[in-house]
Short mmCIF file of C-alpha atoms in Angstrom, two decimals:
data_model
loop_
_atom_site.label_atom_id
_atom_site.label_comp_id
_atom_site.label_asym_id
_atom_site.label_seq_id
_atom_site.Cartn_x
_atom_site.Cartn_y
_atom_site.Cartn_z
CA MET A 1 78.63 -62.79 32.28
CA HIS A 2 76.16 -62.87 35.15
CA LYS A 3 76.71 -65.53 37.80
CA LYS A 4 73.99 -67.69 39.32
CA THR A 5 73.23 -66.49 42.84
CA SER A 6 72.67 -68.81 45.79
CA SER A 7 69.43 -67.02 46.77
CA ARG A 8 67.97 -67.53 43.28
CA TRP A 9 68.82 -71.21 43.16
CA GLY A 10 67.66 -71.69 46.74
CA ALA A 11 64.26 -70.34 45.77
CA ILE A 12 64.10 -72.67 42.80
CA THR A 13 65.00 -75.65 45.01
CA ALA A 14 62.19 -74.80 47.39
CA LEU A 15 59.80 -74.56 44.46
CA LEU A 16 60.85 -77.98 43.17
CA VAL A 17 60.25 -79.59 46.56
CA GLY A 18 57.04 -77.80 47.51
CA LEU A 19 54.86 -77.90 44.41
CA ALA A 20 52.12 -80.50 44.49
CA PHE A 21 51.09 -80.39 40.86
CA PRO A 22 52.93 -80.74 37.53
CA VAL A 23 54.50 -77.55 36.14
CA ALA A 24 57.47 -76.84 33.89
CA LEU A 25 60.80 -75.17 34.60
CA THR A 26 62.86 -73.68 31.80
CA VAL A 27 66.55 -74.56 32.08
CA PHE A 28 69.03 -72.60 29.98
CA GLN A 29 72.37 -73.78 28.67
CA GLY A 30 75.54 -72.14 29.91
CA ALA A 31 76.42 -70.43 33.15
CA VAL A 32 74.45 -67.20 32.65
CA ALA A 33 71.36 -66.85 34.81
CA ILE A 34 68.40 -65.33 33.02
CA GLY A 35 66.91 -62.41 34.93
CA GLN A 36 63.31 -61.37 35.07
CA TYR A 37 61.93 -58.93 32.53
CA GLN A 38 63.01 -55.35 33.09
CA GLU A 39 61.61 -52.17 31.59
CA PRO A 40 63.80 -50.89 28.73
CA VAL A 41 66.47 -48.38 29.72
CA PRO A 42 65.89 -45.04 27.94
CA LEU A 43 68.61 -43.09 26.17
CA LYS A 44 70.06 -40.41 28.44
CA PRO A 45 72.30 -37.83 26.71
CA PRO A 46 74.88 -36.38 26.75
CA PHE A 47 76.49 -39.58 25.50
CA VAL A 48 80.03 -40.61 26.44
CA PHE A 49 82.33 -42.82 24.36
CA HIS A 50 85.04 -45.10 25.81
CA GLU A 51 87.50 -47.24 23.86
CA ALA A 52 87.23 -50.93 24.76
CA ASP A 53 90.25 -52.73 26.20
CA PRO A 54 90.65 -55.26 24.75
CA ALA A 55 88.91 -54.16 21.57
CA ILE A 56 85.50 -55.70 20.87
CA GLY A 57 86.44 -55.79 17.19
CA ALA A 58 88.98 -58.58 17.62
CA SER A 59 90.48 -59.81 14.37
CA SER A 60 89.69 -63.45 15.07
CA PHE A 61 87.19 -65.14 17.32
CA THR A 62 84.79 -68.06 17.20
CA PRO A 63 81.83 -67.22 14.93
CA LEU A 64 78.25 -67.70 16.07
CA PRO A 65 76.58 -71.03 15.25
CA PRO A 66 74.31 -71.34 12.19
CA THR A 67 71.29 -71.41 14.54
CA ALA A 68 71.96 -67.81 15.62
CA SER A 69 68.99 -65.46 15.22
CA ARG A 70 69.22 -62.33 13.09
CA LEU A 71 67.87 -59.45 15.19
CA LEU A 72 68.68 -56.59 12.81
CA THR A 73 69.36 -56.18 9.11
CA GLU A 74 69.51 -52.55 8.03
CA THR A 75 70.30 -51.61 4.44
CA PHE A 76 69.08 -48.00 4.71
CA GLY A 77 66.47 -48.34 1.99
CA VAL A 78 63.15 -46.54 1.71
CA GLY A 79 61.90 -48.31 4.86
CA PHE A 80 64.60 -46.78 7.09
CA ASP A 81 62.69 -45.86 10.29
CA VAL A 82 64.34 -43.10 12.29
CA SER A 83 63.50 -40.74 15.15
CA PHE A 84 65.15 -37.32 15.34
CA GLY A 85 65.63 -37.11 19.09
CA VAL A 86 66.01 -39.74 21.80
CA VAL A 87 62.66 -39.67 23.61
CA GLY A 88 61.00 -43.05 24.21
CA THR A 89 62.08 -46.69 24.40
CA THR A 90 60.64 -48.04 21.14
CA THR A 91 63.27 -50.15 19.36
CA LYS A 92 64.32 -48.13 16.31
CA TRP A 93 67.04 -45.82 15.01
CA TYR A 94 67.60 -42.52 16.83
CA ILE A 95 69.53 -39.48 15.58
CA PHE A 96 71.08 -37.10 18.11
CA THR A 97 73.38 -34.09 17.69
CA ASP A 98 75.73 -32.83 20.38
CA THR A 99 75.23 -29.43 21.98
CA ASN A 100 76.69 -26.66 19.78
CA SER A 101 76.98 -29.04 16.81
CA VAL A 102 76.26 -27.74 13.32
CA ASN A 103 72.91 -28.84 11.92
CA PHE A 104 74.16 -31.74 9.83
CA TYR A 105 73.78 -35.30 11.03
CA TRP A 106 73.50 -39.00 10.12
CA ASN A 107 70.70 -39.88 7.73
CA ARG A 108 69.83 -42.06 4.76
CA VAL A 109 71.11 -40.98 1.34
CA SER A 110 68.13 -40.75 -0.99
CA PRO A 111 68.20 -41.14 -4.81
CA SER A 112 67.41 -37.42 -5.18
CA VAL A 113 70.83 -36.61 -3.68
CA SER A 114 73.22 -39.33 -4.88
CA GLY A 115 73.29 -42.19 -7.32
CA ALA A 116 76.61 -43.64 -6.19
CA TYR A 117 75.80 -43.73 -2.47
CA VAL A 118 72.03 -44.18 -2.50
CA ASP A 119 70.64 -46.35 0.31
CA THR A 120 73.55 -45.83 2.68
CA ALA A 121 73.78 -43.80 5.89
CA TRP A 122 76.06 -40.76 5.55
CA VAL A 123 77.36 -38.86 8.52
CA ALA A 124 76.71 -35.36 7.10
CA CYS A 125 73.35 -35.82 5.39
CA GLY A 126 71.14 -33.47 7.32
CA THR A 127 67.90 -34.03 5.44
CA CYS A 128 69.78 -35.61 2.51
CA ASP A 129 66.87 -34.80 0.20
CA GLY A 130 68.35 -31.90 -1.76
CA THR A 131 66.81 -29.14 0.38
CA PRO A 132 69.11 -26.08 0.19
CA GLY A 133 70.79 -25.26 3.48
CA THR A 134 69.87 -28.52 5.20
CA SER A 135 71.09 -31.14 2.74
CA LEU A 136 74.59 -32.08 1.59
CA ASP A 137 75.55 -34.48 -1.19
CA PRO A 138 78.25 -37.16 -0.62
CA ASP A 139 79.03 -37.07 -4.36
CA THR A 140 80.21 -33.46 -4.16
CA ASP A 141 80.37 -32.27 -0.53
CA ASP A 142 82.64 -32.85 2.45
CA TYR A 143 81.41 -32.97 6.03
CA PRO A 144 81.54 -29.60 7.84
CA ALA A 145 83.62 -28.56 10.84
CA ASN A 146 82.18 -28.64 14.38
CA MET A 147 80.03 -31.75 13.93
CA GLY A 148 78.97 -34.09 16.69
CA THR A 149 76.34 -36.60 15.60
CA TRP A 150 75.10 -39.97 16.90
CA MET A 151 73.08 -42.66 15.12
CA ILE A 152 71.84 -45.18 17.71
CA TYR A 153 69.79 -48.36 17.38
CA GLY A 154 67.90 -49.93 20.26
CA PRO A 155 67.01 -50.87 22.82
CA VAL A 156 67.70 -54.51 21.85
CA ASN A 157 66.69 -57.21 24.33
CA LEU A 158 69.52 -59.78 24.50
CA GLY A 159 68.13 -61.40 27.64
CA ASP A 160 67.49 -64.74 25.92
CA TYR A 161 70.89 -64.92 24.18
CA TYR A 162 74.30 -66.12 25.37
CA ASP A 163 76.37 -64.49 22.61
CA ALA A 164 75.98 -61.84 19.90
CA GLU A 165 77.95 -60.15 17.15
CA LEU A 166 77.51 -57.16 14.89
CA THR A 167 78.84 -56.56 11.37
CA PHE A 168 78.51 -53.57 9.07
CA ASN A 169 80.16 -52.02 6.02
CA TYR A 170 81.78 -48.61 6.21
CA ARG A 171 83.94 -46.17 4.26
CA LEU A 172 85.99 -43.58 6.14
CA ASP A 173 87.65 -40.35 4.98
CA ALA A 174 88.35 -38.09 7.98
CA ASP A 175 91.10 -35.68 9.01
CA PRO A 176 93.39 -37.43 11.54
CA ALA A 177 95.08 -35.94 14.59
CA VAL A 178 98.52 -35.33 13.08
CA ASP A 179 100.13 -34.63 16.46
CA GLY A 180 98.79 -37.78 18.08
CA SER A 181 96.70 -35.75 20.53
CA GLY A 182 93.40 -37.36 19.61
CA SER A 183 92.03 -33.94 18.65
CA GLY A 184 91.38 -34.75 14.99
CA ASP A 185 88.12 -35.82 13.39
CA LEU A 186 86.99 -39.30 14.39
CA PHE A 187 84.48 -42.08 13.85
CA ALA A 188 83.48 -44.48 16.63
CA PHE A 189 81.24 -47.49 17.11
CA GLY A 190 80.14 -48.44 20.62
CA VAL A 191 77.66 -50.45 22.70
CA SER A 192 75.76 -49.29 25.77
CA ASP A 193 73.66 -51.01 28.42
CA ASP A 194 72.83 -47.86 30.42
CA GLY A 195 71.73 -45.51 27.65
CA THR A 196 74.61 -43.07 28.22
CA HIS A 197 78.07 -44.71 28.14
CA PHE A 198 79.11 -46.38 24.87
CA THR A 199 82.13 -48.67 24.77
CA GLY A 200 83.77 -49.73 21.51
CA GLU A 201 86.33 -48.81 18.84
CA LEU A 202 87.51 -45.43 17.63
CA HIS A 203 88.94 -44.62 14.18
CA SER A 204 90.75 -41.41 13.27
CA GLY A 205 92.00 -40.83 9.74
CA SER A 206 91.09 -42.64 6.55
CA SER A 207 90.64 -46.02 5.02
CA SER A 208 90.46 -46.13 1.25
CA PHE A 209 87.16 -44.35 0.65
CA THR A 210 86.69 -46.38 -2.53
CA GLU A 211 86.73 -49.63 -0.51
CA TRP A 212 84.12 -50.89 1.92
CA MET A 213 85.51 -52.20 5.20
CA THR A 214 83.58 -54.91 7.08
CA PRO A 215 84.37 -55.15 10.80
CA THR A 216 82.83 -57.72 13.13
CA PHE A 217 82.25 -56.81 16.77
CA LYS A 218 81.88 -59.44 19.48
CA LEU A 219 79.13 -58.49 21.94
CA THR A 220 79.48 -61.40 24.36
CA ASP A 221 79.69 -59.06 27.37
CA TYR A 222 76.25 -57.67 26.51
CA ALA A 223 74.49 -61.01 26.03
CA GLY A 224 71.87 -61.68 28.67
CA LYS A 225 71.09 -57.96 29.11
CA SER A 226 67.63 -56.62 28.45
CA SER A 227 68.50 -53.14 27.09
CA VAL A 228 71.42 -52.81 24.68
CA TYR A 229 72.05 -49.87 22.33
CA LEU A 230 74.32 -49.81 19.27
CA GLY A 231 75.84 -46.39 18.62
CA PHE A 232 77.68 -44.84 15.65
CA TYR A 233 79.35 -41.50 16.42
CA PHE A 234 81.19 -38.93 14.33
CA HIS A 235 82.99 -35.79 15.57
CA SER A 236 84.82 -33.09 13.64
CA ASN A 237 86.88 -30.33 15.22
CA GLY A 238 86.79 -26.64 14.31
CA ASP A 239 89.45 -26.55 11.61
CA ALA A 240 88.88 -26.56 7.85
CA ASN A 241 90.53 -29.96 7.27
CA THR A 242 87.64 -32.23 6.38
CA GLY A 243 86.82 -35.07 3.99
CA LYS A 244 83.96 -37.29 2.85
CA GLY A 245 83.39 -38.57 6.38
CA VAL A 246 81.72 -41.93 6.95
CA LEU A 247 79.25 -44.02 4.95
CA ILE A 248 77.61 -47.06 6.59
CA ASP A 249 75.61 -49.90 5.06
CA ASN A 250 74.41 -53.46 5.76
CA VAL A 251 74.24 -53.34 9.55
CA SER A 252 73.58 -56.87 10.84
CA LEU A 253 73.08 -58.03 14.44
CA ARG A 254 72.98 -61.77 15.14
CA ALA A 255 72.61 -63.49 18.50
CA ALA A 256 72.84 -67.10 19.69
CA PRO A 257 69.79 -68.09 21.80
CA TYR A 258 69.90 -70.24 24.89
CA SER A 259 68.56 -73.74 24.32
CA ARG A 260 65.74 -74.75 26.61
CA SER A 261 64.62 -78.04 28.10
CA TYR A 262 61.65 -78.60 30.37
CA LEU A 263 61.84 -80.59 33.62
CA PRO A 264 58.54 -81.85 35.09
CA HIS A 265 57.87 -81.11 38.77
CA VAL A 266 56.20 -83.79 40.89
CA ALA A 267 54.43 -83.81 44.23
CA ARG A 268 56.77 -83.96 47.24
CA ASP A 269 55.48 -87.34 48.51
CA PHE A 270 56.28 -89.33 45.41
CA ALA A 271 59.60 -90.98 44.74
CA VAL A 272 60.98 -90.37 41.30
CA ALA A 273 62.90 -93.11 39.58
CA THR A 274 66.20 -91.93 38.18
CA PRO A 275 66.50 -93.16 34.60
CA THR A 276 69.79 -94.41 33.29
CA PRO A 277 71.02 -91.77 30.86
CA THR A 278 71.78 -92.78 27.32
CA VAL A 279 74.21 -90.89 25.17
CA THR A 280 73.76 -90.70 21.44
CA PRO A 281 77.19 -90.42 19.85
CA THR A 282 77.71 -87.35 17.73
CA PRO A 283 78.61 -88.38 14.19
CA THR A 284 82.04 -87.27 13.09
CA PRO A 285 81.65 -84.80 10.23
CA ALA A 286 83.40 -85.61 7.00
CA PRO A 287 86.70 -83.72 6.67
CA TYR A 288 86.84 -80.87 4.19
CA LEU A 289 88.53 -81.69 0.93
CA TYR A 290 89.03 -77.93 0.50
CA ASN A 291 88.42 -75.14 3.03
CA TYR A 292 88.97 -71.54 1.90
CA THR A 293 88.56 -68.94 4.67
CA TRP A 294 91.01 -66.20 3.59
CA SER A 295 91.63 -65.90 7.35
CA VAL A 296 95.25 -64.70 7.16
CA GLY A 297 94.51 -61.82 4.79
CA GLY A 298 96.91 -60.04 2.45
CA GLU A 299 98.12 -60.89 -1.03
CA ASN A 300 100.18 -63.84 0.28
CA ASP A 301 97.27 -65.45 2.11
CA PRO A 302 97.39 -69.11 0.93
CA ASP A 303 93.69 -69.16 0.11
CA PHE A 304 93.93 -65.89 -1.79
CA VAL A 305 96.94 -67.17 -3.73
CA ALA A 306 94.95 -70.30 -4.62
CA TRP A 307 92.14 -68.15 -6.05
CA GLY A 308 94.49 -65.99 -8.11
CA GLN A 309 95.07 -63.01 -5.76
CA SER A 310 94.02 -59.46 -6.73
CA TYR A 311 93.19 -58.72 -10.33
CA THR A 312 91.64 -55.81 -12.23
CA LYS A 313 90.47 -56.01 -15.85
CA VAL A 314 90.54 -52.65 -17.67
CA GLU A 315 88.99 -52.26 -21.13
CA GLY A 316 88.99 -48.94 -22.98
CA GLY A 317 90.17 -47.13 -19.86
CA THR A 318 87.27 -48.48 -17.77
CA THR A 319 87.45 -51.18 -15.10
CA THR A 320 85.14 -53.97 -16.19
CA TYR A 321 85.75 -56.48 -13.41
CA GLU A 322 87.86 -57.05 -10.32
CA GLN A 323 88.55 -59.63 -7.68
CA GLY A 324 90.28 -58.81 -4.42
CA LEU A 325 90.32 -59.06 -0.63
CA THR A 326 87.59 -57.59 1.55
CA GLY A 327 86.07 -58.11 4.99
CA GLY A 328 84.87 -61.64 5.74
CA ASN A 329 82.82 -63.55 8.29
CA PRO A 330 84.96 -63.08 10.30
CA GLY A 331 88.41 -61.89 9.22
CA ALA A 332 89.01 -61.50 5.50
CA GLY A 333 87.04 -62.63 2.45
CA MET A 334 87.15 -62.21 -1.31
CA TYR A 335 85.01 -60.02 -3.56
CA LEU A 336 83.94 -60.09 -7.20
CA TYR A 337 82.99 -56.83 -8.94
CA ASN A 338 81.91 -55.85 -12.45
CA THR A 339 80.62 -52.75 -14.21
CA ARG A 340 79.41 -53.88 -17.65
CA LEU A 341 75.95 -54.94 -18.76
CA PHE A 342 75.28 -58.69 -18.97
CA LEU A 343 78.82 -59.59 -17.93
CA VAL A 344 79.66 -62.94 -16.32
CA THR A 345 82.55 -62.70 -13.83
CA MET A 346 83.96 -65.91 -12.31
CA ALA A 347 86.66 -66.93 -9.84
CA GLY A 348 87.95 -70.34 -8.77
CA PRO A 349 90.95 -72.01 -7.15
CA ASN A 350 91.82 -74.00 -10.31
CA VAL A 351 91.48 -77.37 -8.56
CA SER A 352 89.00 -80.20 -9.06
CA VAL A 353 86.74 -82.68 -7.30
CA SER A 354 85.04 -85.86 -8.49
CA GLY A 355 82.48 -88.36 -7.22
CA ASN A 356 79.98 -87.29 -4.57
CA TYR A 357 80.61 -83.96 -2.86
CA GLU A 358 79.04 -80.93 -1.20
CA ILE A 359 80.04 -77.31 -1.81
CA SER A 360 79.12 -74.58 0.66
CA ALA A 361 79.87 -70.84 0.50
CA GLN A 362 78.83 -67.75 2.44
CA PHE A 363 78.09 -64.46 0.70
CA ASN A 364 77.52 -60.82 1.58
CA VAL A 365 75.96 -58.51 -1.02
CA TYR A 366 77.62 -55.10 -1.48
CA LYS A 367 74.89 -53.69 -3.71
CA SER A 368 72.06 -55.32 -5.62
CA LYS A 369 71.26 -54.58 -9.25
CA ASP A 370 68.09 -55.21 -11.29
CA ASN A 371 67.89 -58.90 -12.23
CA ALA A 372 71.58 -59.49 -11.48
CA ARG A 373 72.54 -62.90 -10.11
CA TYR A 374 75.38 -64.58 -8.23
CA GLY A 375 76.22 -68.02 -6.91
CA ILE A 376 78.26 -71.22 -7.08
CA ILE A 377 79.92 -72.73 -10.15
CA PHE A 378 80.41 -76.53 -10.06
CA GLY A 379 80.91 -79.38 -12.50
CA ALA A 380 83.09 -77.06 -14.60
CA ASP A 381 85.48 -78.06 -17.38
CA THR A 382 89.10 -78.26 -16.27
CA ASN A 383 89.84 -75.26 -18.51
CA ALA A 384 87.16 -73.08 -16.86
CA PHE A 385 89.70 -71.60 -14.43
CA SER A 386 93.39 -71.14 -15.17
CA ARG A 387 96.40 -68.91 -14.47
CA SER A 388 98.67 -66.83 -16.68
CA GLY A 389 101.56 -66.37 -14.28
CA SER A 390 99.80 -65.02 -11.20
CA GLU A 391 96.94 -63.56 -13.26
CA PRO A 392 93.64 -65.42 -12.76
CA ARG A 393 91.78 -66.41 -15.90
CA PHE A 394 88.30 -67.83 -16.43
CA ASN A 395 86.30 -69.05 -19.40
CA ALA A 396 82.65 -68.05 -18.98
CA ASN A 397 81.76 -70.01 -22.13
CA ALA A 398 83.05 -73.35 -20.78
CA ASN A 399 80.74 -76.14 -19.62
CA TYR A 400 79.55 -75.94 -15.99
CA TYR A 401 76.54 -75.83 -13.66
CA ALA A 402 75.58 -72.45 -12.16
CA PHE A 403 73.43 -72.28 -9.02
CA ALA A 404 72.36 -68.66 -8.51
CA LEU A 405 70.31 -66.29 -6.43
CA GLN A 406 68.73 -63.42 -8.35
CA PHE A 407 67.58 -59.91 -7.45
CA PRO A 408 64.13 -58.60 -8.39
CA SER A 409 63.46 -55.51 -10.49
CA PRO A 410 63.55 -53.06 -8.85
CA PRO A 411 65.83 -54.47 -6.13
CA ASN A 412 64.60 -54.73 -2.54
CA GLY A 413 67.65 -53.59 -0.62
CA ASN A 414 70.29 -56.28 -1.09
CA ARG A 415 67.87 -59.16 -0.68
CA PRO A 416 67.71 -61.82 -3.39
CA ALA A 417 64.19 -62.82 -4.43
CA ASP A 418 64.62 -65.94 -6.57
CA PHE A 419 66.91 -68.90 -7.22
CA GLN A 420 67.68 -70.97 -10.28
CA LEU A 421 69.94 -73.79 -11.45
CA GLU A 422 71.43 -73.69 -14.96
CA LEU A 423 73.40 -76.08 -17.13
CA CYS A 424 75.81 -73.99 -19.20
CA ASN A 425 76.93 -76.17 -22.12
CA THR A 426 75.90 -74.07 -25.12
CA GLY A 427 79.24 -72.27 -25.54
CA ASP A 428 77.59 -69.04 -24.40
CA GLY A 429 77.77 -68.24 -20.69
CA THR A 430 74.87 -65.79 -20.96
CA ASN A 431 72.55 -68.32 -22.61
CA CYS A 432 72.37 -71.47 -20.46
CA ASN A 433 69.78 -74.25 -20.10
CA LYS A 434 67.56 -73.91 -17.05
CA LEU A 435 67.33 -77.08 -14.96
CA VAL A 436 65.37 -75.10 -12.35
CA ASP A 437 63.77 -71.97 -13.74
CA ARG A 438 63.61 -68.73 -11.74
CA THR A 439 61.69 -69.63 -8.57
CA PRO A 440 60.90 -67.50 -5.47
CA ILE A 441 63.09 -68.22 -2.43
CA PRO A 442 60.84 -69.58 0.34
CA SER A 443 60.44 -67.28 3.34
CA GLY A 444 61.86 -69.94 5.68
CA ALA A 445 65.27 -69.61 4.03
CA ASN A 446 65.58 -66.05 5.43
CA ALA A 447 67.94 -64.90 2.69
CA ASP A 448 68.79 -61.23 3.22
CA GLY A 449 72.13 -60.93 1.44
CA VAL A 450 74.20 -60.52 4.62
CA TRP A 451 76.39 -63.61 5.16
CA ASP A 452 73.86 -66.15 4.03
CA THR A 453 74.95 -69.63 2.97
CA LEU A 454 74.59 -71.29 -0.45
CA LYS A 455 75.06 -75.03 -0.71
CA VAL A 456 75.13 -77.59 -3.53
CA ARG A 457 75.16 -81.35 -2.95
CA ARG A 458 76.11 -83.72 -5.81
CA GLN A 459 75.38 -87.45 -5.30
CA GLY A 460 75.54 -89.44 -8.50
CA ASN A 461 73.26 -87.69 -10.97
CA GLN A 462 71.22 -86.06 -8.20
CA ILE A 463 71.83 -82.36 -7.50
CA THR A 464 70.27 -80.77 -4.40
CA ILE A 465 70.44 -77.04 -3.66
CA PHE A 466 70.07 -75.18 -0.36
CA VAL A 467 69.96 -71.64 1.04
CA ASN A 468 70.66 -71.26 4.77
CA ASN A 469 70.23 -75.04 5.14
CA VAL A 470 66.71 -74.94 3.66
CA GLN A 471 66.37 -77.37 0.76
CA LEU A 472 65.10 -75.56 -2.33
CA ALA A 473 65.14 -78.16 -5.11
CA THR A 474 66.45 -81.55 -6.24
CA VAL A 475 67.04 -82.45 -9.90
CA SER A 476 68.58 -85.36 -11.77
CA ASP A 477 71.17 -84.54 -14.42
CA GLY A 478 74.28 -86.46 -15.43
CA THR A 479 75.49 -84.23 -18.25
CA LEU A 480 78.71 -83.06 -16.57
CA THR A 481 80.38 -85.76 -14.47
CA GLY A 482 83.87 -86.95 -13.61
CA THR A 483 86.76 -84.76 -12.43
CA ARG A 484 85.63 -81.16 -12.64
CA GLU A 485 86.33 -77.70 -11.16
CA PHE A 486 84.31 -75.27 -9.02
CA GLY A 487 84.16 -71.59 -8.03
CA VAL A 488 81.82 -68.61 -7.70
CA TYR A 489 80.38 -66.09 -10.13
CA ILE A 490 78.36 -62.92 -10.52
CA ARG A 491 76.39 -61.88 -13.60
CA SER A 492 75.15 -58.33 -14.18
CA ALA A 493 71.99 -57.62 -16.12
CA ASN A 494 70.29 -54.53 -17.53
CA VAL A 495 71.24 -51.97 -14.83
CA ASN A 496 74.99 -51.81 -14.26
CA GLY A 497 77.85 -49.41 -14.90
CA THR A 498 80.91 -47.71 -13.47
CA GLY A 499 78.75 -45.65 -11.12
CA THR A 500 76.53 -48.59 -10.19
CA PRO A 501 78.76 -51.68 -10.06
CA LEU A 502 77.68 -55.14 -8.99
CA GLU A 503 79.76 -56.56 -6.12
CA VAL A 504 79.39 -59.65 -3.91
CA ASP A 505 81.75 -60.71 -1.10
CA TRP A 506 82.54 -64.36 -0.37
CA ASP A 507 83.90 -66.31 2.60
CA ASN A 508 84.08 -69.82 4.11
CA TYR A 509 84.04 -71.74 0.81
CA THR A 510 84.24 -75.46 1.59
CA VAL A 511 84.16 -78.66 -0.44
CA THR A 512 83.36 -81.89 1.38
CA GLN A 513 83.87 -85.34 -0.18
CA LEU A 514 80.77 -87.49 0.35
CA PRO A 515 80.64 -91.29 0.31
#
């Protein structure tokens, strides 16, 4: 963090004393002094990567407040804006290849190349449009030897922010350095404030390429700086040991802004009465009745045990649905996944709540599907969720309320377009009564599918629904009352299958008892 300097504050003191007319001074929270505007720093290759010590991808740290601003959401759809080269200081994505690198590099995977990995960034794309000699296919090809490719976003102005964090999804399949020399193939993420040196985390080897990892990087040390670059780097050595490489999706940068207050200046010859400060007590929030964060991780995580742990349903040799652990916000979270048309998949902790309560849950969309939906189950029968030993069970044809967000057709990245509230009491979980029919999400809710928040509040017969703390609708319905269960669900629609599954990740599921 930058420190306030005596010369700066001396100048401000003189200004306060000497001005003879009313003006306004902006005062920022925290101890970081806000510098004057500076011209953006350009990118200056060759780029250098350094591992951070300690790592910026810490496993646990305080998340940003809900008021944090989202400065970047990149899902690598048709609007992916990229520059091949690093000339200029316009904020966008830049692709750069190292000297003597082969002519394959980061780029968006288009539908003409891959159905399974469409709308992701792949390290060895080249053009990624099917052009012979300049385009590879992540469905069938490995990355080549002798690669050195950067994908960089920026410059980002964090001058008005006191904290920031970045999350993204990635899959990694690279040849490790078997002798521990660091000479194998590697993937790195780093941050730079000088356009040349990137500091961050390095990965050599493989995760499960069938599973998306979701790291969160704390960028506190870069808050308050006017030119920050985010860099993804991949390097392969000269041997023939290669793999699929790296796929990236859902890059999200959020930053917490300084709060501002304005102090009036007065002429030097006037005495200013000092008012007696009054302090408004902060109300004590109601304690959570249930708080599921999956923060420990692993099959024996208490929250994961409560929700039934990992489970895979296989029918006719094909996986139809799964639940399991994935990256959270931060730490770990839980995912739901299905592959069949018009299939309702549910998960819940098999506990209940009664009276007045509020349920809140955060979600992160893996991939959208035409007209698919996902959301919160509440007011459910006590047989809606159950266990057979450690195996989780659910009854999609039980009675419950389903608050859902829904994708358009065709999908727009991973962004939901509409919301609805259904009363499912017909005995058919795919044919429920609509209390709130499909309605567009207002723009102020800023739902983009990357760790947004769904919320349901039940007070008597009144049900109020929210997205990102924006109230969407209030209805009155007393059909399902008393002691009832809750959970989450996803429902596929007309475009789904083993090659195009529907998956949504969940974290920070809380239930608060209201008076």
